[in-house]
Amino acid sequence: MRRGVSAWIWCWLLASSLAVVADALVRGVALPGGASAPAWSVLATNLVCLPGTLVSAPVWWLGLGVSIDPSWVVVGSLFVGWGIVVAMAGACAWLVMRVGRGAGERRDGADERGTSGEEEGLRGAVLRRRAFLARTAAGAAGLAGSARMARAALVEPGELCVRRYTVRVRGLARSLDGLKVVQISDTHVGPMVPDRFTSEAVRVALKLGPDVVVLTGDMFESVHGDVERRSGLFAPLTARGAGPRAVLGVLGNHDWYGDGPRVARALTALGVRMIDNGRVFFDGVSRRVVDEEPRHGGCVAFAGLGDLLGDVQDVRGAFGGVGADVPRVLLAHQPDTLELAALRGVRIDVSLCGHTHGGQIRLPMMGPLIVPSRFGRKYEGGLVESPVGPAIVSRGVGMSGLPLRVGVPPEVVEVVLRA
């Protein structure tokens, strides 16, 4: 018994230590020159660190980790998480062995009593069959659970899809009929999301042939510091000869958790026009973004509001100088922004938001486990009717909190404006 317990303890220590080392190396803490790890190693590390992530997620969601050194939270959660996994594996192994041993003891007892007749033989066969079925069921359940978690960590996060919407806009000029806006949201560039996920989202966005690309926040994970170098993942959007006429953006809460102004500067340096609490106009004649409303009319105003958790929301700054007859597209990272009383009565033709990730984990018959919104599942994702008009909530590209996507594939959103 002691030897068995000792073996499980050594398994726990080894698995936990390997998870800590993998997390430190692959998540970029100890990589020389700040190099990013290949996608397969990031996803494999996400899977290895999953037990610890499941333990630490409630700590972060409840805000209990604010006053604790994040590195200690990571290390502690990895050891606790793998301790739970090893304990559950040990319990299952003990149960299977117990069932088998019980069947053997009953069979041996029957032999000692000299009952070797047909009845005892049948009873022994039944006990052996039960032991076999118990082992098979335990093994199948463990294998199915492991396979499902492996798929959620290794496969589903990379199954990028395109969601398409058409929005009718009152007073849209004929020159702007069919204006195509492509939205990329919640890439969460950082240790949990491989660079190629963001690069693939950018490639898909360009392939759609957009007139305007909008970035609706949480472009970087809050704990990631290599912003300047990895902002280059978005560089193809603004490269000379690229498809979009303009690339606009607003910051999200995770951008602010790290360093909002730094993220804004890095994206601005690439040519992204950041419009937090500001606005620009897309001119239907020149097909360019301008600061003031064109005299000839024919334009669409793109306004942005600051994030609810990291910034202020200046409605006047976002819509000041926009004529009453000018069609308007609002960018706001969190869809809860649309519930602000200050927006009531303001003309908004369509709002583009992100933040909720579609819940990120959606279980059959249960729906999403958690939707980070004060309004429940209303803003889970897709086309939603808000107090200020239609809103499109992107389910995002990356992952946050847990390195998983279950039943919620990452997406790039295409919105076509029609008169």
Short mmCIF file of C-alpha atoms in Angstrom, two decimals:
data_model
loop_
_atom_site.label_atom_id
_atom_site.label_comp_id
_atom_site.label_asym_id
_atom_site.label_seq_id
_atom_site.Cartn_x
_atom_site.Cartn_y
_atom_site.Cartn_z
CA MET A 1 0.00 0.00 0.00
CA ARG A 2 2.75 2.44 0.97
CA ARG A 3 4.69 1.59 -2.17
CA GLY A 4 1.62 2.33 -4.30
CA VAL A 5 1.01 5.68 -2.59
CA SER A 6 4.68 6.58 -3.00
CA ALA A 7 4.49 5.81 -6.73
CA TRP A 8 1.47 8.11 -7.15
CA ILE A 9 3.24 10.90 -5.23
CA TRP A 10 6.25 10.62 -7.52
CA CYS A 11 3.94 10.72 -10.56
CA TRP A 12 2.32 13.88 -9.17
CA LEU A 13 5.65 15.61 -8.51
CA LEU A 14 7.03 14.65 -11.93
CA ALA A 15 3.91 15.73 -13.87
CA SER A 16 3.62 19.02 -11.96
CA SER A 17 7.31 19.84 -12.39
CA LEU A 18 7.20 19.11 -16.12
CA ALA A 19 4.13 21.33 -16.46
CA VAL A 20 5.88 24.21 -14.65
CA VAL A 21 8.99 23.89 -16.86
CA ALA A 22 6.90 23.68 -20.05
CA ASP A 23 4.89 26.72 -19.01
CA ALA A 24 8.05 28.73 -18.30
CA LEU A 25 9.75 27.77 -21.57
CA VAL A 26 6.97 27.71 -24.13
CA ARG A 27 4.94 30.64 -22.80
CA GLY A 28 7.95 32.84 -23.50
CA VAL A 29 9.28 33.40 -19.99
CA ALA A 30 12.65 31.82 -20.64
CA LEU A 31 12.95 31.71 -24.44
CA PRO A 32 16.16 33.46 -25.59
CA GLY A 33 15.71 36.71 -27.45
CA GLY A 34 11.98 36.78 -26.75
CA ALA A 35 11.35 34.32 -29.59
CA SER A 36 7.88 32.86 -29.80
CA ALA A 37 7.40 29.12 -29.57
CA PRO A 38 5.97 27.11 -32.48
CA ALA A 39 2.23 26.54 -32.54
CA TRP A 40 2.39 22.82 -31.74
CA SER A 41 4.42 23.45 -28.58
CA VAL A 42 2.07 26.21 -27.40
CA LEU A 43 -0.98 23.98 -27.87
CA ALA A 44 0.76 20.98 -26.27
CA THR A 45 1.73 23.16 -23.30
CA ASN A 46 -1.84 24.41 -23.03
CA LEU A 47 -2.94 20.78 -22.74
CA VAL A 48 -0.22 19.89 -20.20
CA CYS A 49 -1.08 22.97 -18.13
CA LEU A 50 -4.84 22.48 -18.45
CA PRO A 51 -5.34 20.94 -14.97
CA GLY A 52 -3.61 23.97 -13.42
CA THR A 53 -5.56 26.37 -15.62
CA LEU A 54 -8.85 24.84 -14.53
CA VAL A 55 -7.83 25.36 -10.90
CA SER A 56 -6.58 28.93 -11.36
CA ALA A 57 -9.46 30.14 -13.56
CA PRO A 58 -11.87 30.71 -10.62
CA VAL A 59 -9.08 32.56 -8.79
CA TRP A 60 -8.75 35.07 -11.62
CA TRP A 61 -12.48 35.27 -12.38
CA LEU A 62 -13.24 36.10 -8.74
CA GLY A 63 -10.40 38.62 -8.57
CA LEU A 64 -8.64 36.70 -5.79
CA GLY A 65 -5.31 36.65 -7.60
CA VAL A 66 -4.89 40.41 -7.78
CA SER A 67 -2.84 40.65 -4.58
CA ILE A 68 -0.79 37.49 -5.28
CA ASP A 69 2.36 37.17 -7.38
CA PRO A 70 1.03 35.70 -10.68
CA SER A 71 3.97 33.29 -10.93
CA TRP A 72 3.02 31.73 -7.59
CA VAL A 73 -0.59 31.41 -8.70
CA VAL A 74 0.57 29.58 -11.84
CA VAL A 75 2.96 27.23 -10.02
CA GLY A 76 0.53 26.54 -7.18
CA SER A 77 -2.39 25.85 -9.51
CA LEU A 78 -0.29 23.47 -11.63
CA PHE A 79 0.66 21.40 -8.58
CA VAL A 80 -2.90 21.41 -7.22
CA GLY A 81 -4.38 20.64 -10.64
CA TRP A 82 -2.09 17.72 -11.34
CA GLY A 83 -2.61 16.53 -7.76
CA ILE A 84 -6.32 16.27 -8.49
CA VAL A 85 -5.68 14.44 -11.78
CA VAL A 86 -3.29 11.93 -10.18
CA ALA A 87 -5.65 11.40 -7.24
CA MET A 88 -8.57 10.72 -9.59
CA ALA A 89 -6.45 8.35 -11.68
CA GLY A 90 -5.35 6.54 -8.50
CA ALA A 91 -8.94 6.27 -7.30
CA CYS A 92 -10.08 4.82 -10.64
CA ALA A 93 -7.18 2.35 -10.67
CA TRP A 94 -7.94 1.29 -7.11
CA LEU A 95 -11.62 0.83 -7.94
CA VAL A 96 -10.89 -1.31 -11.00
CA MET A 97 -8.37 -3.43 -9.08
CA ARG A 98 -10.83 -3.79 -6.21
CA VAL A 99 -13.57 -5.06 -8.51
CA GLY A 100 -11.18 -7.54 -10.13
CA ARG A 101 -9.82 -8.68 -6.78
CA GLY A 102 -13.34 -9.15 -5.42
CA ALA A 103 -14.24 -11.32 -8.39
CA GLY A 104 -11.08 -13.38 -7.87
CA GLU A 105 -11.72 -13.81 -4.13
CA ARG A 106 -15.26 -15.00 -4.74
CA ARG A 107 -14.05 -17.49 -7.34
CA ASP A 108 -11.29 -18.79 -5.04
CA GLY A 109 -13.76 -19.11 -2.16
CA ALA A 110 -16.03 -21.15 -4.32
CA ASP A 111 -13.14 -23.47 -5.26
CA GLU A 112 -12.13 -23.91 -1.58
CA ARG A 113 -15.65 -24.98 -0.66
CA GLY A 114 -15.49 -27.59 -3.38
CA THR A 115 -18.35 -26.09 -5.31
CA SER A 116 -17.12 -26.68 -8.81
CA GLY A 117 -20.48 -27.47 -10.25
CA GLU A 118 -22.19 -25.83 -13.15
CA GLU A 119 -23.86 -23.16 -10.95
CA GLU A 120 -20.59 -21.89 -9.46
CA GLY A 121 -18.93 -21.98 -12.85
CA LEU A 122 -21.68 -19.77 -14.22
CA ARG A 123 -21.41 -17.44 -11.22
CA GLY A 124 -17.64 -17.16 -11.71
CA ALA A 125 -18.10 -16.33 -15.38
CA VAL A 126 -20.57 -13.58 -14.46
CA LEU A 127 -18.13 -12.09 -11.92
CA ARG A 128 -15.29 -12.17 -14.43
CA ARG A 129 -17.52 -10.50 -17.01
CA ARG A 130 -18.44 -7.78 -14.51
CA ALA A 131 -14.81 -7.16 -13.69
CA PHE A 132 -13.98 -6.94 -17.40
CA LEU A 133 -16.87 -4.54 -18.05
CA ALA A 134 -15.84 -2.36 -15.09
CA ARG A 135 -12.29 -2.11 -16.41
CA THR A 136 -13.51 -1.43 -19.93
CA ALA A 137 -15.97 1.25 -18.81
CA ALA A 138 -13.37 3.01 -16.67
CA GLY A 139 -10.82 2.89 -19.48
CA ALA A 140 -13.32 4.06 -22.11
CA ALA A 141 -14.53 6.94 -19.93
CA GLY A 142 -10.97 8.07 -19.24
CA LEU A 143 -10.00 7.78 -22.90
CA ALA A 144 -13.12 9.63 -24.10
CA GLY A 145 -12.63 12.43 -21.59
CA SER A 146 -8.95 12.76 -22.46
CA ALA A 147 -9.70 12.75 -26.19
CA ARG A 148 -12.39 15.44 -25.80
CA MET A 149 -10.11 17.69 -23.76
CA ALA A 150 -7.26 17.11 -26.20
CA ARG A 151 -9.46 18.14 -29.12
CA ALA A 152 -10.68 21.22 -27.23
CA ALA A 153 -7.07 22.28 -26.59
CA LEU A 154 -5.33 21.14 -29.78
CA VAL A 155 -7.87 21.20 -32.62
CA GLU A 156 -10.91 23.41 -32.06
CA PRO A 157 -9.00 26.64 -31.30
CA GLY A 158 -7.60 26.54 -34.85
CA GLU A 159 -10.83 25.81 -36.74
CA LEU A 160 -11.35 29.37 -37.94
CA CYS A 161 -14.63 30.17 -39.69
CA VAL A 162 -16.16 33.24 -41.38
CA ARG A 163 -19.52 34.64 -40.24
CA ARG A 164 -21.30 36.83 -42.78
CA TYR A 165 -23.96 39.45 -42.10
CA THR A 166 -25.80 41.99 -44.26
CA VAL A 167 -27.08 45.16 -42.59
CA ARG A 168 -29.53 47.61 -44.18
CA VAL A 169 -28.53 51.21 -43.45
CA ARG A 170 -30.88 54.15 -43.79
CA GLY A 171 -29.53 56.94 -46.00
CA LEU A 172 -26.47 55.02 -47.22
CA ALA A 173 -25.11 56.66 -50.37
CA ARG A 174 -25.21 54.68 -53.60
CA SER A 175 -21.40 54.87 -53.81
CA LEU A 176 -21.20 53.06 -50.47
CA ASP A 177 -23.83 50.40 -51.17
CA GLY A 178 -22.07 47.08 -50.58
CA LEU A 179 -19.34 48.54 -48.34
CA LYS A 180 -17.58 45.54 -46.83
CA VAL A 181 -16.34 45.72 -43.24
CA VAL A 182 -14.33 42.80 -41.85
CA GLN A 183 -13.98 42.46 -38.08
CA ILE A 184 -11.13 40.78 -36.20
CA SER A 185 -11.62 40.61 -32.45
CA ASP A 186 -10.09 39.10 -29.31
CA THR A 187 -6.94 37.63 -30.81
CA HIS A 188 -5.34 37.65 -27.33
CA VAL A 189 -1.82 37.56 -28.75
CA GLY A 190 0.30 36.14 -25.95
CA PRO A 191 1.38 32.92 -24.28
CA MET A 192 -1.88 31.01 -24.68
CA VAL A 193 -2.50 31.61 -28.40
CA PRO A 194 -0.05 30.55 -31.13
CA ASP A 195 1.05 33.33 -33.48
CA ARG A 196 -0.23 31.41 -36.47
CA PHE A 197 -3.83 31.74 -35.22
CA THR A 198 -3.59 35.52 -35.48
CA SER A 199 -1.73 35.32 -38.79
CA GLU A 200 -4.42 33.02 -40.18
CA ALA A 201 -7.16 35.43 -39.08
CA VAL A 202 -5.34 38.28 -40.83
CA ARG A 203 -4.90 36.18 -43.99
CA VAL A 204 -8.59 35.22 -44.05
CA ALA A 205 -9.62 38.85 -43.49
CA LEU A 206 -7.54 40.04 -46.42
CA LYS A 207 -8.83 37.25 -48.64
CA LEU A 208 -12.39 38.54 -48.10
CA GLY A 209 -11.44 41.77 -49.91
CA PRO A 210 -12.64 44.27 -47.29
CA ASP A 211 -12.98 48.00 -47.72
CA VAL A 212 -12.44 48.50 -43.99
CA VAL A 213 -10.94 46.19 -41.36
CA VAL A 214 -11.88 46.85 -37.73
CA LEU A 215 -10.07 45.50 -34.66
CA THR A 216 -12.46 45.46 -31.72
CA GLY A 217 -10.19 44.97 -28.75
CA ASP A 218 -8.30 42.42 -26.68
CA MET A 219 -5.71 42.16 -29.39
CA PHE A 220 -3.10 41.29 -26.74
CA GLU A 221 -3.27 39.14 -23.63
CA SER A 222 -2.90 41.19 -20.45
CA VAL A 223 0.19 39.43 -19.09
CA HIS A 224 2.13 39.54 -22.35
CA GLY A 225 4.88 42.15 -22.63
CA ASP A 226 6.30 41.64 -26.13
CA VAL A 227 3.81 44.00 -27.74
CA GLU A 228 6.01 45.86 -30.21
CA ARG A 229 7.44 42.76 -31.89
CA ARG A 230 4.28 40.69 -32.01
CA SER A 231 2.14 43.60 -33.19
CA GLY A 232 3.81 42.77 -36.50
CA LEU A 233 1.29 39.95 -36.82
CA PHE A 234 -1.20 42.65 -37.90
CA ALA A 235 1.25 44.33 -40.31
CA PRO A 236 -0.15 42.65 -43.47
CA LEU A 237 -3.42 44.54 -42.92
CA THR A 238 -1.73 47.89 -43.43
CA ALA A 239 0.98 46.88 -45.89
CA ARG A 240 1.13 48.83 -49.13
CA GLY A 241 -1.04 47.17 -51.72
CA ALA A 242 -3.13 45.34 -49.11
CA GLY A 243 -6.86 45.00 -49.64
CA PRO A 244 -8.46 47.32 -47.06
CA ARG A 245 -8.62 51.06 -47.58
CA ALA A 246 -8.53 51.59 -43.83
CA VAL A 247 -7.81 49.67 -40.62
CA LEU A 248 -9.54 51.00 -37.50
CA GLY A 249 -9.35 49.81 -33.92
CA VAL A 250 -10.38 50.20 -30.30
CA LEU A 251 -8.79 48.72 -27.18
CA GLY A 252 -10.26 45.98 -24.98
CA ASN A 253 -10.03 45.28 -21.27
CA HIS A 254 -7.07 42.90 -21.66
CA ASP A 255 -5.18 45.52 -23.66
CA TRP A 256 -5.72 47.88 -20.73
CA TYR A 257 -4.84 45.24 -18.11
CA GLY A 258 -1.40 45.09 -19.71
CA ASP A 259 -0.62 48.59 -21.01
CA GLY A 260 -3.36 50.25 -23.07
CA PRO A 261 -1.33 53.25 -24.33
CA ARG A 262 1.54 50.95 -25.29
CA VAL A 263 -0.76 48.70 -27.32
CA ALA A 264 -2.32 51.74 -28.99
CA ARG A 265 1.12 53.11 -29.91
CA ALA A 266 2.26 49.77 -31.34
CA LEU A 267 -0.83 49.43 -33.54
CA THR A 268 -0.72 53.09 -34.58
CA ALA A 269 2.90 52.62 -35.68
CA LEU A 270 1.67 49.94 -38.09
CA GLY A 271 -0.91 52.29 -39.60
CA VAL A 272 -3.97 51.22 -37.59
CA ARG A 273 -6.21 54.20 -36.83
CA MET A 274 -7.21 53.92 -33.15
CA ILE A 275 -10.56 55.63 -32.54
CA ASP A 276 -11.24 55.07 -28.83
CA ASN A 277 -13.69 57.89 -27.92
CA GLY A 278 -13.20 59.36 -31.38
CA ARG A 279 -14.53 59.05 -34.91
CA VAL A 280 -13.50 59.14 -38.56
CA PHE A 281 -15.40 59.20 -41.85
CA PHE A 282 -15.12 56.81 -44.77
CA ASP A 283 -15.52 58.93 -47.90
CA GLY A 284 -17.54 57.20 -50.60
CA VAL A 285 -15.89 59.21 -53.37
CA SER A 286 -12.20 59.02 -52.50
CA ARG A 287 -12.63 55.63 -50.73
CA ARG A 288 -10.40 56.92 -47.95
CA VAL A 289 -10.74 57.68 -44.25
CA VAL A 290 -10.89 61.39 -43.41
CA ASP A 291 -11.13 63.30 -40.15
CA GLU A 292 -14.03 65.57 -41.07
CA GLU A 293 -17.34 64.92 -42.76
CA PRO A 294 -17.01 65.48 -46.53
CA ARG A 295 -19.02 68.39 -47.88
CA HIS A 296 -20.57 66.27 -50.61
CA GLY A 297 -22.19 63.95 -48.08
CA GLY A 298 -21.74 60.34 -49.20
CA CYS A 299 -19.86 58.90 -46.22
CA VAL A 300 -20.08 56.56 -43.25
CA ALA A 301 -18.96 57.59 -39.77
CA PHE A 302 -16.98 55.04 -37.76
CA ALA A 303 -17.09 55.89 -34.05
CA GLY A 304 -15.35 54.17 -31.16
CA LEU A 305 -16.00 54.07 -27.42
CA GLY A 306 -13.47 53.31 -24.68
CA ASP A 307 -13.58 49.98 -22.88
CA LEU A 308 -15.93 49.70 -19.92
CA LEU A 309 -13.27 48.33 -17.57
CA GLY A 310 -10.13 50.16 -18.67
CA ASP A 311 -11.20 53.50 -20.12
CA VAL A 312 -13.91 56.17 -20.08
CA GLN A 313 -16.81 56.32 -22.52
CA ASP A 314 -16.95 59.74 -24.13
CA VAL A 315 -20.11 59.72 -26.25
CA ARG A 316 -19.60 63.33 -27.33
CA GLY A 317 -16.07 62.61 -28.45
CA ALA A 318 -17.26 59.59 -30.41
CA PHE A 319 -20.14 61.27 -32.22
CA GLY A 320 -19.23 64.97 -32.13
CA GLY A 321 -19.36 66.63 -35.53
CA VAL A 322 -21.30 63.79 -37.14
CA GLY A 323 -24.31 65.00 -39.10
CA ALA A 324 -27.73 63.62 -38.22
CA ASP A 325 -28.12 62.10 -41.70
CA VAL A 326 -24.73 60.36 -41.74
CA PRO A 327 -24.85 56.55 -41.35
CA ARG A 328 -22.91 55.39 -38.28
CA VAL A 329 -20.99 52.28 -37.29
CA LEU A 330 -19.97 52.00 -33.63
CA LEU A 331 -16.96 50.01 -32.42
CA ALA A 332 -17.10 48.99 -28.76
CA HIS A 333 -15.18 46.08 -27.28
CA GLN A 334 -17.79 45.05 -24.71
CA PRO A 335 -21.39 44.73 -25.90
CA ASP A 336 -22.59 45.87 -22.45
CA THR A 337 -21.47 49.33 -23.59
CA LEU A 338 -24.60 49.45 -25.74
CA GLU A 339 -26.74 49.51 -22.61
CA LEU A 340 -25.32 52.86 -21.44
CA ALA A 341 -27.99 55.47 -20.80
CA ALA A 342 -25.80 58.08 -22.51
CA LEU A 343 -26.30 56.30 -25.85
CA ARG A 344 -30.10 56.41 -25.76
CA GLY A 345 -31.37 58.61 -28.55
CA VAL A 346 -28.04 58.56 -30.43
CA ARG A 347 -28.32 57.32 -33.99
CA ILE A 348 -26.29 54.11 -34.41
CA ASP A 349 -26.96 51.98 -37.48
CA VAL A 350 -24.90 48.97 -36.41
CA SER A 351 -22.49 48.21 -33.57
CA LEU A 352 -19.53 45.84 -33.79
CA CYS A 353 -18.37 44.28 -30.51
CA GLY A 354 -16.41 41.32 -29.14
CA HIS A 355 -15.35 40.33 -25.61
CA THR A 356 -17.70 37.43 -24.85
CA HIS A 357 -15.98 34.74 -27.01
CA GLY A 358 -19.39 33.12 -27.42
CA GLY A 359 -18.80 31.74 -23.93
CA GLN A 360 -15.69 29.93 -25.31
CA ILE A 361 -16.94 26.65 -23.82
CA ARG A 362 -20.41 25.59 -24.97
CA LEU A 363 -21.75 22.26 -23.77
CA PRO A 364 -24.54 20.28 -25.48
CA MET A 365 -27.99 20.98 -24.00
CA MET A 366 -26.41 23.39 -21.49
CA GLY A 367 -25.09 26.19 -23.68
CA PRO A 368 -22.13 28.37 -22.71
CA LEU A 369 -20.75 27.92 -19.20
CA ILE A 370 -19.88 31.59 -18.69
CA VAL A 371 -20.75 34.66 -20.78
CA PRO A 372 -18.86 37.69 -19.42
CA SER A 373 -21.77 40.09 -19.59
CA ARG A 374 -24.16 41.61 -17.05
CA PHE A 375 -26.99 40.64 -19.39
CA GLY A 376 -26.41 36.89 -19.46
CA ARG A 377 -26.58 35.17 -22.82
CA LYS A 378 -28.09 38.14 -24.63
CA TYR A 379 -24.67 39.15 -25.98
CA GLU A 380 -23.27 35.64 -26.33
CA GLY A 381 -22.51 36.17 -30.02
CA GLY A 382 -23.94 36.86 -33.47
CA LEU A 383 -26.55 39.40 -34.53
CA VAL A 384 -28.29 40.88 -31.49
CA GLU A 385 -30.87 43.62 -31.03
CA SER A 386 -29.56 46.14 -28.49
CA PRO A 387 -31.22 49.27 -27.06
CA VAL A 388 -29.41 51.35 -29.70
CA GLY A 389 -30.06 49.10 -32.69
CA PRO A 390 -28.57 45.97 -34.28
CA ALA A 391 -25.26 44.76 -32.90
CA ILE A 392 -22.90 42.09 -34.16
CA VAL A 393 -20.91 40.38 -31.41
CA SER A 394 -17.87 38.49 -32.65
CA ARG A 395 -16.94 35.25 -30.90
CA GLY A 396 -13.30 36.19 -31.40
CA VAL A 397 -10.15 34.46 -32.58
CA GLY A 398 -8.13 33.65 -29.47
CA MET A 399 -8.64 32.24 -26.00
CA SER A 400 -8.51 33.72 -22.53
CA GLY A 401 -8.85 32.27 -19.05
CA LEU A 402 -8.80 28.67 -20.31
CA PRO A 403 -6.75 27.39 -23.28
CA LEU A 404 -9.85 25.73 -24.72
CA ARG A 405 -12.61 26.23 -27.23
CA VAL A 406 -15.48 23.77 -26.99
CA GLY A 407 -18.34 24.12 -29.45
CA VAL A 408 -17.41 27.74 -30.20
CA PRO A 409 -15.07 27.92 -33.21
CA PRO A 410 -12.96 31.08 -33.64
CA GLU A 411 -14.29 33.45 -36.26
CA VAL A 412 -13.66 36.40 -38.52
CA VAL A 413 -16.77 38.50 -39.19
CA GLU A 414 -17.78 40.01 -42.54
CA VAL A 415 -20.41 42.76 -42.55
CA VAL A 416 -21.81 44.17 -45.78
CA LEU A 417 -23.67 47.50 -45.59
CA ARG A 418 -26.62 47.89 -47.96
CA ALA A 419 -28.78 50.87 -48.69
#
